[in-house]
CSV table of C-alpha atoms and ligand atoms in Angstrom, one decimal:
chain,number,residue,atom,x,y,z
A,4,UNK,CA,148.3,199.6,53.8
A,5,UNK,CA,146.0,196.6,53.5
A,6,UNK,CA,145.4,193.3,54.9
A,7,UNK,CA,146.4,190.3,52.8
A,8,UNK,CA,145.6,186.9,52.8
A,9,UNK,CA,147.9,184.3,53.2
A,10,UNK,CA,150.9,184.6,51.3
A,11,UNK,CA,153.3,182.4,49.4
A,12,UNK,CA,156.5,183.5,51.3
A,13,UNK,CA,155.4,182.4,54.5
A,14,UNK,CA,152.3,180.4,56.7
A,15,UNK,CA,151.1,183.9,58.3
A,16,UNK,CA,146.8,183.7,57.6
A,17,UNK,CA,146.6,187.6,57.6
A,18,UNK,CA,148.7,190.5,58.2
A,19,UNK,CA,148.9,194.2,57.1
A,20,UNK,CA,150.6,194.2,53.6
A,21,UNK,CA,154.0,196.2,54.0
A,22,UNK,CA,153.6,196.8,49.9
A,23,UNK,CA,154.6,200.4,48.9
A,24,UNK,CA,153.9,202.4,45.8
A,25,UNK,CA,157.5,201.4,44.7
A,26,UNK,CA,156.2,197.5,44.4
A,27,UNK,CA,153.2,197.9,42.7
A,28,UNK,CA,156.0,200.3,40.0
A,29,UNK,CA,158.0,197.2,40.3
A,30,UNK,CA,155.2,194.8,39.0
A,31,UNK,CA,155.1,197.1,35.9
A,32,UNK,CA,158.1,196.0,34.5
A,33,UNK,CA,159.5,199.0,34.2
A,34,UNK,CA,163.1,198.8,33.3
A,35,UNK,CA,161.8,196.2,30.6
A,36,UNK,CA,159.3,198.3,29.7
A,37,UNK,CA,161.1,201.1,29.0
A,38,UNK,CA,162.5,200.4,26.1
A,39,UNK,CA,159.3,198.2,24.8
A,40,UNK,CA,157.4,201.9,25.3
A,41,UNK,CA,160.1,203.6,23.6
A,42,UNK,CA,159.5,201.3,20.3
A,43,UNK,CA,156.1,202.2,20.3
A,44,UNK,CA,157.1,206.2,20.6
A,45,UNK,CA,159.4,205.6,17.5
A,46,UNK,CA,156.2,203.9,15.5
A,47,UNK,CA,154.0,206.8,16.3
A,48,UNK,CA,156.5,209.0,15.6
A,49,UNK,CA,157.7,207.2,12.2
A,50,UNK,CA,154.0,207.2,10.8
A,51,UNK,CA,152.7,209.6,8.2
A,52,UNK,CA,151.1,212.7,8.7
A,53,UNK,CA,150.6,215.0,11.9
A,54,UNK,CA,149.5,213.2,15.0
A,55,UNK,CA,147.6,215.9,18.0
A,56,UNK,CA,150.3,215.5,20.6
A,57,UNK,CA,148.0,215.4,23.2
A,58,UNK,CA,146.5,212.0,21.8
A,59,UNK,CA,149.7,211.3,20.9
A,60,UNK,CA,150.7,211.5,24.6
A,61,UNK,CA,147.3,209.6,25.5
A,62,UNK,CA,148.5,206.7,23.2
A,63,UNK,CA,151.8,206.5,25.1
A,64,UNK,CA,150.8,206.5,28.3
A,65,UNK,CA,148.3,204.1,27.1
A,66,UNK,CA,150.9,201.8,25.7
A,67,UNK,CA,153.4,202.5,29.2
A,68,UNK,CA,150.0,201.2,31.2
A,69,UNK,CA,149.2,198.4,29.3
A,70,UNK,CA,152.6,197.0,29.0
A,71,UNK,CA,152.9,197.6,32.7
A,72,UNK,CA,149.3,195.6,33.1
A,73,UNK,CA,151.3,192.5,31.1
A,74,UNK,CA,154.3,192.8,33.1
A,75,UNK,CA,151.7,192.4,36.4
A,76,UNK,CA,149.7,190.0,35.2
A,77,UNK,CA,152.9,188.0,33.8
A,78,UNK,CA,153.8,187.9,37.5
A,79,UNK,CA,150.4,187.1,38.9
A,80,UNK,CA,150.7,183.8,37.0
A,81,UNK,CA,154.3,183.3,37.4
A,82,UNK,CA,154.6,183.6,41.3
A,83,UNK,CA,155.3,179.8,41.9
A,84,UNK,CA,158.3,180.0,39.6
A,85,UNK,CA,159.4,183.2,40.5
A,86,UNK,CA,159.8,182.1,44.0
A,87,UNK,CA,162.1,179.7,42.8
A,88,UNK,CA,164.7,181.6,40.5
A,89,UNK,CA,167.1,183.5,42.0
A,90,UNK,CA,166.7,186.6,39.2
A,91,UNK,CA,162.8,186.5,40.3
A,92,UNK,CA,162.3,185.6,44.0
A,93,UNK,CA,162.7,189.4,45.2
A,94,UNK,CA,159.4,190.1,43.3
A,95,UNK,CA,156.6,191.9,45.6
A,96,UNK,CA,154.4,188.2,45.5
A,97,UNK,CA,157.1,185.6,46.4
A,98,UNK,CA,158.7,188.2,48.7
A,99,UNK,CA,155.2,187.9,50.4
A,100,UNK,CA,154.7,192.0,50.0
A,101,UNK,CA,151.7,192.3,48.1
A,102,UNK,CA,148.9,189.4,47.2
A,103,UNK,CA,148.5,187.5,43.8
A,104,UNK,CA,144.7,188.4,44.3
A,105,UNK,CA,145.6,192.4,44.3
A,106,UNK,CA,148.1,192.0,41.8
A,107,UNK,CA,145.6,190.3,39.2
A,108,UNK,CA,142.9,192.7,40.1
A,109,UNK,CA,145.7,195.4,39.6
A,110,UNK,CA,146.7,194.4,36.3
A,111,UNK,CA,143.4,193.9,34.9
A,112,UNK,CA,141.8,197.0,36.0
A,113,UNK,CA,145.2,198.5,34.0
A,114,UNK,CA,144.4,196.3,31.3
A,115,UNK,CA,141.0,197.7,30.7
A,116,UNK,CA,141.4,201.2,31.4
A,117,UNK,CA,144.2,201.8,29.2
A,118,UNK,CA,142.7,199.6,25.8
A,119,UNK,CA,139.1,201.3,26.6
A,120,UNK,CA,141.3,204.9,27.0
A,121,UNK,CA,142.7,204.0,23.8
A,122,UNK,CA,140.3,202.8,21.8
A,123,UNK,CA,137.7,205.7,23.1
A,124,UNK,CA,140.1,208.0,22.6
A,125,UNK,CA,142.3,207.6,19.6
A,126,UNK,CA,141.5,204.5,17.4
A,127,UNK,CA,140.2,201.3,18.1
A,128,UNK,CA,142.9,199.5,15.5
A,129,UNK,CA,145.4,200.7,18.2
A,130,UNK,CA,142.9,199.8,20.9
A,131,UNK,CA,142.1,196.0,19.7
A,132,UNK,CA,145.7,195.3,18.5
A,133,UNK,CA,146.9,196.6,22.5
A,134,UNK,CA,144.0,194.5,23.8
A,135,UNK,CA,145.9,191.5,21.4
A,136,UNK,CA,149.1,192.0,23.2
A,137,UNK,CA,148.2,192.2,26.6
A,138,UNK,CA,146.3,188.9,26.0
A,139,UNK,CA,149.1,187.2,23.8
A,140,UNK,CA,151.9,188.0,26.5
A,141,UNK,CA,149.8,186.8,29.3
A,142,UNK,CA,147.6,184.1,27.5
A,143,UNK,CA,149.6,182.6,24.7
A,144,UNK,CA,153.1,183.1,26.6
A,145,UNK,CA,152.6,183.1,29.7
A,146,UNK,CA,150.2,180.8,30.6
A,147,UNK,CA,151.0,178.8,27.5
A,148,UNK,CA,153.9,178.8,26.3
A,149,UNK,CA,156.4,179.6,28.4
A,150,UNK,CA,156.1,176.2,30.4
A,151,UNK,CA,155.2,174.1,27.4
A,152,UNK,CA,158.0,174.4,24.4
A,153,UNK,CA,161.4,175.6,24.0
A,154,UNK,CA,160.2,177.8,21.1
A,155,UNK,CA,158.2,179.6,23.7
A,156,UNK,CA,160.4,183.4,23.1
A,157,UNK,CA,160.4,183.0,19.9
A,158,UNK,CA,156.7,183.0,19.1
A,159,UNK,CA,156.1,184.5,23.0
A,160,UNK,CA,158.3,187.0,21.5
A,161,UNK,CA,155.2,188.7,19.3
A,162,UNK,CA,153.9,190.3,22.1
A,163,UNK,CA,157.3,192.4,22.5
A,164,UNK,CA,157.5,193.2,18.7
A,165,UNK,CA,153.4,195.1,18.8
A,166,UNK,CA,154.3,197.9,20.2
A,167,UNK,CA,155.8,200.2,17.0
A,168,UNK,CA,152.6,198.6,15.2
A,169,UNK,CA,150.1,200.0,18.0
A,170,UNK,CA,151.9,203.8,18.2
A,171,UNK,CA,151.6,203.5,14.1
A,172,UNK,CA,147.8,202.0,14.1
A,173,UNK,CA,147.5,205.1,16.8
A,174,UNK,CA,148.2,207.8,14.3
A,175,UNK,CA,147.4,206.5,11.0
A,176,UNK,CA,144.6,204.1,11.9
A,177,UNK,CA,146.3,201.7,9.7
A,178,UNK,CA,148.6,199.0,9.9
A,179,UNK,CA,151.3,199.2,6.9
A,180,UNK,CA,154.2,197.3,5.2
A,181,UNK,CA,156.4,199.6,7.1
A,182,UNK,CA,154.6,199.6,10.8
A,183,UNK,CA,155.2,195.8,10.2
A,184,UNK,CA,159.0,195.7,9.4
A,185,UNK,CA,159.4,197.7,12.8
A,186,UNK,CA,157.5,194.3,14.5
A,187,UNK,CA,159.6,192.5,11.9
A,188,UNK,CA,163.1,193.7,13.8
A,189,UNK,CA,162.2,193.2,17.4
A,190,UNK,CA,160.0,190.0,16.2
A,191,UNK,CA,163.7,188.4,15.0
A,192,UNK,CA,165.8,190.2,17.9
A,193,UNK,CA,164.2,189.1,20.8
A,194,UNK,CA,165.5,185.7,20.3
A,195,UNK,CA,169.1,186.7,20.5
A,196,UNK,CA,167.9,188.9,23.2
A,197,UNK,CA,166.7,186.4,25.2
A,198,UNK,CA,168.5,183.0,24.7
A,199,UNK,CA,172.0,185.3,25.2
A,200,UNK,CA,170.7,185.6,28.8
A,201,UNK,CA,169.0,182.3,29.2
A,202,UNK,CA,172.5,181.0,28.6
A,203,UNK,CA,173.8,182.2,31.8
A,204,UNK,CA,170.6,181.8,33.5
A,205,UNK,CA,170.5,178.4,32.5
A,206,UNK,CA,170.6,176.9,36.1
A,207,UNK,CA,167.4,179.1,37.1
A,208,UNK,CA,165.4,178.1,34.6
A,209,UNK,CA,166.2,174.2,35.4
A,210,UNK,CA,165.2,174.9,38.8
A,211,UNK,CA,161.5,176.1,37.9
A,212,UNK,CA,161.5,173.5,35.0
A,213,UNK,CA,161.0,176.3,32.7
A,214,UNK,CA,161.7,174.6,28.7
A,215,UNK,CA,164.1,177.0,27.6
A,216,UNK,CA,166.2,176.3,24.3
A,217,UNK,CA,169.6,176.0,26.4
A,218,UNK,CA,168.0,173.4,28.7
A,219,UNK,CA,165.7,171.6,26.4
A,220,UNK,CA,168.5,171.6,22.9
A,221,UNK,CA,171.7,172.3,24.7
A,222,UNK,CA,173.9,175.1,24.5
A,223,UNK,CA,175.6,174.3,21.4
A,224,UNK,CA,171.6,174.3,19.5
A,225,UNK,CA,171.2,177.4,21.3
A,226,UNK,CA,174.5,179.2,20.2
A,227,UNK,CA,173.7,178.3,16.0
A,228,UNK,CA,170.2,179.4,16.7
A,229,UNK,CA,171.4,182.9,17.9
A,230,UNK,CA,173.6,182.9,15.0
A,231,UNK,CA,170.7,181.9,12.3
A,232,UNK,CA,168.0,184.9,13.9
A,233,UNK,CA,171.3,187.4,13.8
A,234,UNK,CA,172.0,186.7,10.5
A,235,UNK,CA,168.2,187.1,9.4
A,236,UNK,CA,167.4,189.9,12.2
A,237,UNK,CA,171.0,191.8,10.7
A,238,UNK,CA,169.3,192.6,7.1
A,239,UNK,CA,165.6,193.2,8.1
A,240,UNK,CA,167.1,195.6,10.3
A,241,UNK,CA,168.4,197.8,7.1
A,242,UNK,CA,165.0,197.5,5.6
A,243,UNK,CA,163.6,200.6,6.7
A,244,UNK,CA,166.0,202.7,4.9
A,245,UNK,CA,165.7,199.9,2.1
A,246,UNK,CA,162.1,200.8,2.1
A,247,UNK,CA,162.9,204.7,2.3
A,248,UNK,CA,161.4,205.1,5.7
A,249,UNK,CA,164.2,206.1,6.9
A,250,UNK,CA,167.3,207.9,5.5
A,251,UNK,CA,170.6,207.4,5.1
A,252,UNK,CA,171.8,208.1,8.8
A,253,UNK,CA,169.8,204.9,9.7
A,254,UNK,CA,170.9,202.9,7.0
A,255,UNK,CA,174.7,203.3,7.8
A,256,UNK,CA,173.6,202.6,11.8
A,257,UNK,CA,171.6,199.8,11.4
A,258,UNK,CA,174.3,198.5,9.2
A,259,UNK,CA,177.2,198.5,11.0
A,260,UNK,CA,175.3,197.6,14.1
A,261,UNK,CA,174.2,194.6,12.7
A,262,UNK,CA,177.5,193.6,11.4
A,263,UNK,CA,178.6,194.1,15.5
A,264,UNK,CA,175.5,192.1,16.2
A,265,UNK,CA,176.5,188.9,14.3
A,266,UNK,CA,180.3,189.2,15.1
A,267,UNK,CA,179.5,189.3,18.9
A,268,UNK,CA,176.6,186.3,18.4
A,269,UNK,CA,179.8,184.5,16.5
A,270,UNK,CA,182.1,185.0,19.1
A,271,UNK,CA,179.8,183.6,21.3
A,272,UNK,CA,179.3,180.2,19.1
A,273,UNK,CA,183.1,180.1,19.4
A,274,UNK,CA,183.5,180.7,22.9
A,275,UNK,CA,186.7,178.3,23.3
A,276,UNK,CA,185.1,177.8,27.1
A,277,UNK,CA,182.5,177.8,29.2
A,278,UNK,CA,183.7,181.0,31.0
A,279,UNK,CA,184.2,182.9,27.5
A,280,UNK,CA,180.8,181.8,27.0
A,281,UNK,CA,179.3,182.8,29.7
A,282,UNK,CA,181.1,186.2,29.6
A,283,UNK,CA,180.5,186.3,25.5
A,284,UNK,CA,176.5,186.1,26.5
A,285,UNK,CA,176.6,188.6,28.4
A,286,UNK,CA,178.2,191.0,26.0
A,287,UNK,CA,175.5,190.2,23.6
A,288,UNK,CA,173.0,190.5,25.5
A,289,UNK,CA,173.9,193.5,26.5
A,290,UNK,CA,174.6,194.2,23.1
A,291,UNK,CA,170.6,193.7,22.0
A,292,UNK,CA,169.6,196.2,24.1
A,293,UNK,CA,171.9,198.8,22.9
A,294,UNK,CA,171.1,197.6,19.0
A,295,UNK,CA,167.9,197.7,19.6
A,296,UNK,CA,167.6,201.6,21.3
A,297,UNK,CA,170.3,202.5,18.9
A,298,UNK,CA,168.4,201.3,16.0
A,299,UNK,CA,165.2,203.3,17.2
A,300,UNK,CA,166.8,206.4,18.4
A,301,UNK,CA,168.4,206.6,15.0
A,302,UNK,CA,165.0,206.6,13.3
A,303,UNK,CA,163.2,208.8,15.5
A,304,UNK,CA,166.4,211.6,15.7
A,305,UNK,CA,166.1,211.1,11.7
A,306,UNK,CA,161.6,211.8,12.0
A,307,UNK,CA,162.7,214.7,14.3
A,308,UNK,CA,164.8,216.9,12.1
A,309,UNK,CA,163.0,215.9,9.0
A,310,UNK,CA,159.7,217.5,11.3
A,311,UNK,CA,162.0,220.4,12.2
A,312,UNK,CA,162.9,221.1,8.6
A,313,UNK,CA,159.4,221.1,7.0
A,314,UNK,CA,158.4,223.3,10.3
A,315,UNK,CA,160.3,225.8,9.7
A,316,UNK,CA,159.7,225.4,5.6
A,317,UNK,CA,163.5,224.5,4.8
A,318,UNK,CA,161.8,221.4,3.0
A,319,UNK,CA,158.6,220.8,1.5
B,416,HEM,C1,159.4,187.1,25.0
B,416,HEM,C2,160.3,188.1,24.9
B,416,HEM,C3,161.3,188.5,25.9
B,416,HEM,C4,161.9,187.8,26.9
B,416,HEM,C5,161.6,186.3,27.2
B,416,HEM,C6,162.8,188.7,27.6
B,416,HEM,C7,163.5,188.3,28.7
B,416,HEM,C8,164.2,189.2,29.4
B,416,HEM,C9,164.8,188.9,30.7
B,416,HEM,C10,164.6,187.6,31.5
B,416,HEM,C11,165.5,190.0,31.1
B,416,HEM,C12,166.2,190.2,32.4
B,416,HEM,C13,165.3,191.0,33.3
B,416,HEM,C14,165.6,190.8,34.7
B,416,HEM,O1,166.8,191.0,35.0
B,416,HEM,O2,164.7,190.5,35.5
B,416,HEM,C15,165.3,191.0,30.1
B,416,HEM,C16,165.9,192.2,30.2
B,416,HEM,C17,165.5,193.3,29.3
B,416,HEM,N1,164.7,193.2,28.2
B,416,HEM,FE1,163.9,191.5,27.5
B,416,HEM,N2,162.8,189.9,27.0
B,416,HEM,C18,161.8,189.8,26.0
B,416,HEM,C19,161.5,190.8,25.1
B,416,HEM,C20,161.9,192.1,25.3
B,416,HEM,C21,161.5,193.2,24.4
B,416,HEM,C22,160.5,193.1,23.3
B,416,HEM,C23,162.2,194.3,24.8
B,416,HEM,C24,162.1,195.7,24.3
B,416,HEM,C25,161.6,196.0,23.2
B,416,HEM,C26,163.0,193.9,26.0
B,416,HEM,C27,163.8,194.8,26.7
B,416,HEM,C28,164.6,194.4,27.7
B,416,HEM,C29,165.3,195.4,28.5
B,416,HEM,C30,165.5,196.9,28.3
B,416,HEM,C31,166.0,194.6,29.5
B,416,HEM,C32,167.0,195.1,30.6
B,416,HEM,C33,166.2,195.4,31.8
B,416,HEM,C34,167.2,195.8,32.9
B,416,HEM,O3,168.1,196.5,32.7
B,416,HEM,O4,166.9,195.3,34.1
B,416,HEM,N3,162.9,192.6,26.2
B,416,HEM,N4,164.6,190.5,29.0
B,417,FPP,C1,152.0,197.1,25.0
B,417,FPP,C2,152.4,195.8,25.6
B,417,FPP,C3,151.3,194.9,26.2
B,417,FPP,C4,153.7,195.4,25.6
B,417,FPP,C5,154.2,194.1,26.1
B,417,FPP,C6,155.6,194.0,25.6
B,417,FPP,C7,156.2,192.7,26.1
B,417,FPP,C8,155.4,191.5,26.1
B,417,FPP,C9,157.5,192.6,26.4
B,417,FPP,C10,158.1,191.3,26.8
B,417,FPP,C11,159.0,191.7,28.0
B,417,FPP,C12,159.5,190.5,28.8
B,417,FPP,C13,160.6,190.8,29.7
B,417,FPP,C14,159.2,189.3,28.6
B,417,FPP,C15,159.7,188.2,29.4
B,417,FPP,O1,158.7,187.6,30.2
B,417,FPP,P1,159.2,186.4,31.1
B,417,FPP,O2,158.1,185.9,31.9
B,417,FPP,O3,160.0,185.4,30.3
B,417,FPP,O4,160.3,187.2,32.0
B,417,FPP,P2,160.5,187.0,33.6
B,417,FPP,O5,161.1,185.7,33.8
B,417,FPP,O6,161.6,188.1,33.9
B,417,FPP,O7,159.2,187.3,34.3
């Protein structure tokens, strides 16, 4: 417990914060962040060579932290909007719980311990290009981007695409062709991702005056553009078994999941109404995330047998 100072949810000076462990977790993005951490997993994992598992773990935990220092530090400077959108007004600073002074203190101090852990540790590629994300989510997109142009995602959406290039920098020290095809995939999915839900979130993002495609181009611009990144995202996302990163189980995955990809983005441009729409968004975007773990799951299930196999000398 601590005492606050005065707080956006209501005109009290001071009282005792109620915050409890479970909201500082909750500034973390977690649920968001899950899956971003899982990407970088796959990149470590995909690398070259033999990683120490124990710096291997180190790097993860580092990534998990330092995501989880964007996520808080997204919301530091996001609390006068989040109070306003419905999706975002339960948040621990417009819900008055914890202050936006702890929470930037909070996600700096993450911020610097887990890129100096990192970079002491491991590499300091992987430390710098962490470093780089943290400030391009919170900098360039947050603070920038996000209120300023409706192409805010798509270049915003960088920051979500690093992580497979940091776990790879982590255990190679390198960044390659390959670490950057992985960024290459989540670089073109997030739009997809995102403007499928910004569709039915459209009215929120009015509200807070938030330049999302949907409210700044329309839905109709919005609905080709998710169809133009599908049908460029689709192919890229075969590249890793193109490449020969990735064998032949991935290559038949990421293919037919990109086929279901586009047809659920072109259903959604043909959604005869604006309830087939809205429901049509929703299945992609749902859709993403599942594409996106599947397409990662598939190439780090493929990394773990092939490690099996030359473990146990079956292959060279
Ligand atoms: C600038 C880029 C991105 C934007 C604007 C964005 C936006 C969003 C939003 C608004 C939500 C709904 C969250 C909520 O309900 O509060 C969401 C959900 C989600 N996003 Fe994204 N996202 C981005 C990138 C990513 C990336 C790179 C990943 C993973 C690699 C990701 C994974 C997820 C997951 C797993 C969920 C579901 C969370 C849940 O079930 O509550 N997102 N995204
Ligand atoms: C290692 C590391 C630093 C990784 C960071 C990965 C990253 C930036 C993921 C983006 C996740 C996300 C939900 C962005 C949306 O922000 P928003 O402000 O549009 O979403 P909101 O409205 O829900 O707050």
């Amino acid at each position: 417990m601590s005492v606050i100072g005065k707080n956006i949810a209501s005109d009290n000076e001071y009282r005792l914060s109620e915050a409890m462990a479970s909201d500082y977790i909750t500034l973390l993005k977690p649920r968001v962040m899950s899956l971003v951490v899982f990407t970088g997993f796959v990149g470590l994992m995909a690398a070259p060579g033999h990683m120490n598992p124990v710096l291997a773990a180190i790097t993860i935990l580092c990534i998990a932290v330092g995501a989880g220092a964007s996520g808080a530090l997204n919301m530091w400077y996001d609390a006068d909007i989040d109070i306003i959108m419905k999706r975002t007004r339960n948040r621990p600073i417009p819900a008055g719980l914890i202050s936006p002074e702890q929470v930037l203190v909070f996600g700096l101090t993450l911020s610097v311990l887990s890129v100096l852990t990192l970079g002491l540790l491991v590499n300091w590629l992987s430390g710098a290009l962490l470093a780089f994300t943290i400030f391009f989510y919170v900098v360039i997109y947050s603070m920038w981007l996000k209120r300023s142009t409706p192409q805010n995602i798509v270049i915003g959406g960088a920051s979500g695409a690093f992580p497979p290039m940091i776990g790879w920098a982590a255990a190679t020290g390198s960044i390659s062709l390959d670490s950057i095809v992985l960024f290459l995939i989540i670089f073109l999915w997030t739009p997809p991702h995102f403007w499928a839900l910004s569709l039915f979130m459209s009215n929120d993002y009015e509200a807070a005056r938030i330049p999302m495609m949907p409210n700044v181009k329309g839905e109709a611009s919005t609905k080709r553009q998710i169809v133009g990144y599908s049908l460029i995202m689709a192919p890229v996302g075969v590249l890793p078994w193109v490449l020969g990163f990735a064998g032949l189980t991935y290559g038949v995955v990421s293919i037919l999941m990109g086929l279901a990809f586009v047809y659920y983005a072109w259903r959604l441009r043909n959604a005869p109404t604006h309830e087939t729409m809205i429901a049509s968004a929703r299945k992609l975007f749902r859709f993403s995330l599942l594409y996106l773990a599947g397409l990662f799951a598939t190439l780090l299930a493929e990394v773990l047998v092939y490690k099996a196999l030359v473990g146990f000398g079956v292959i060279a």
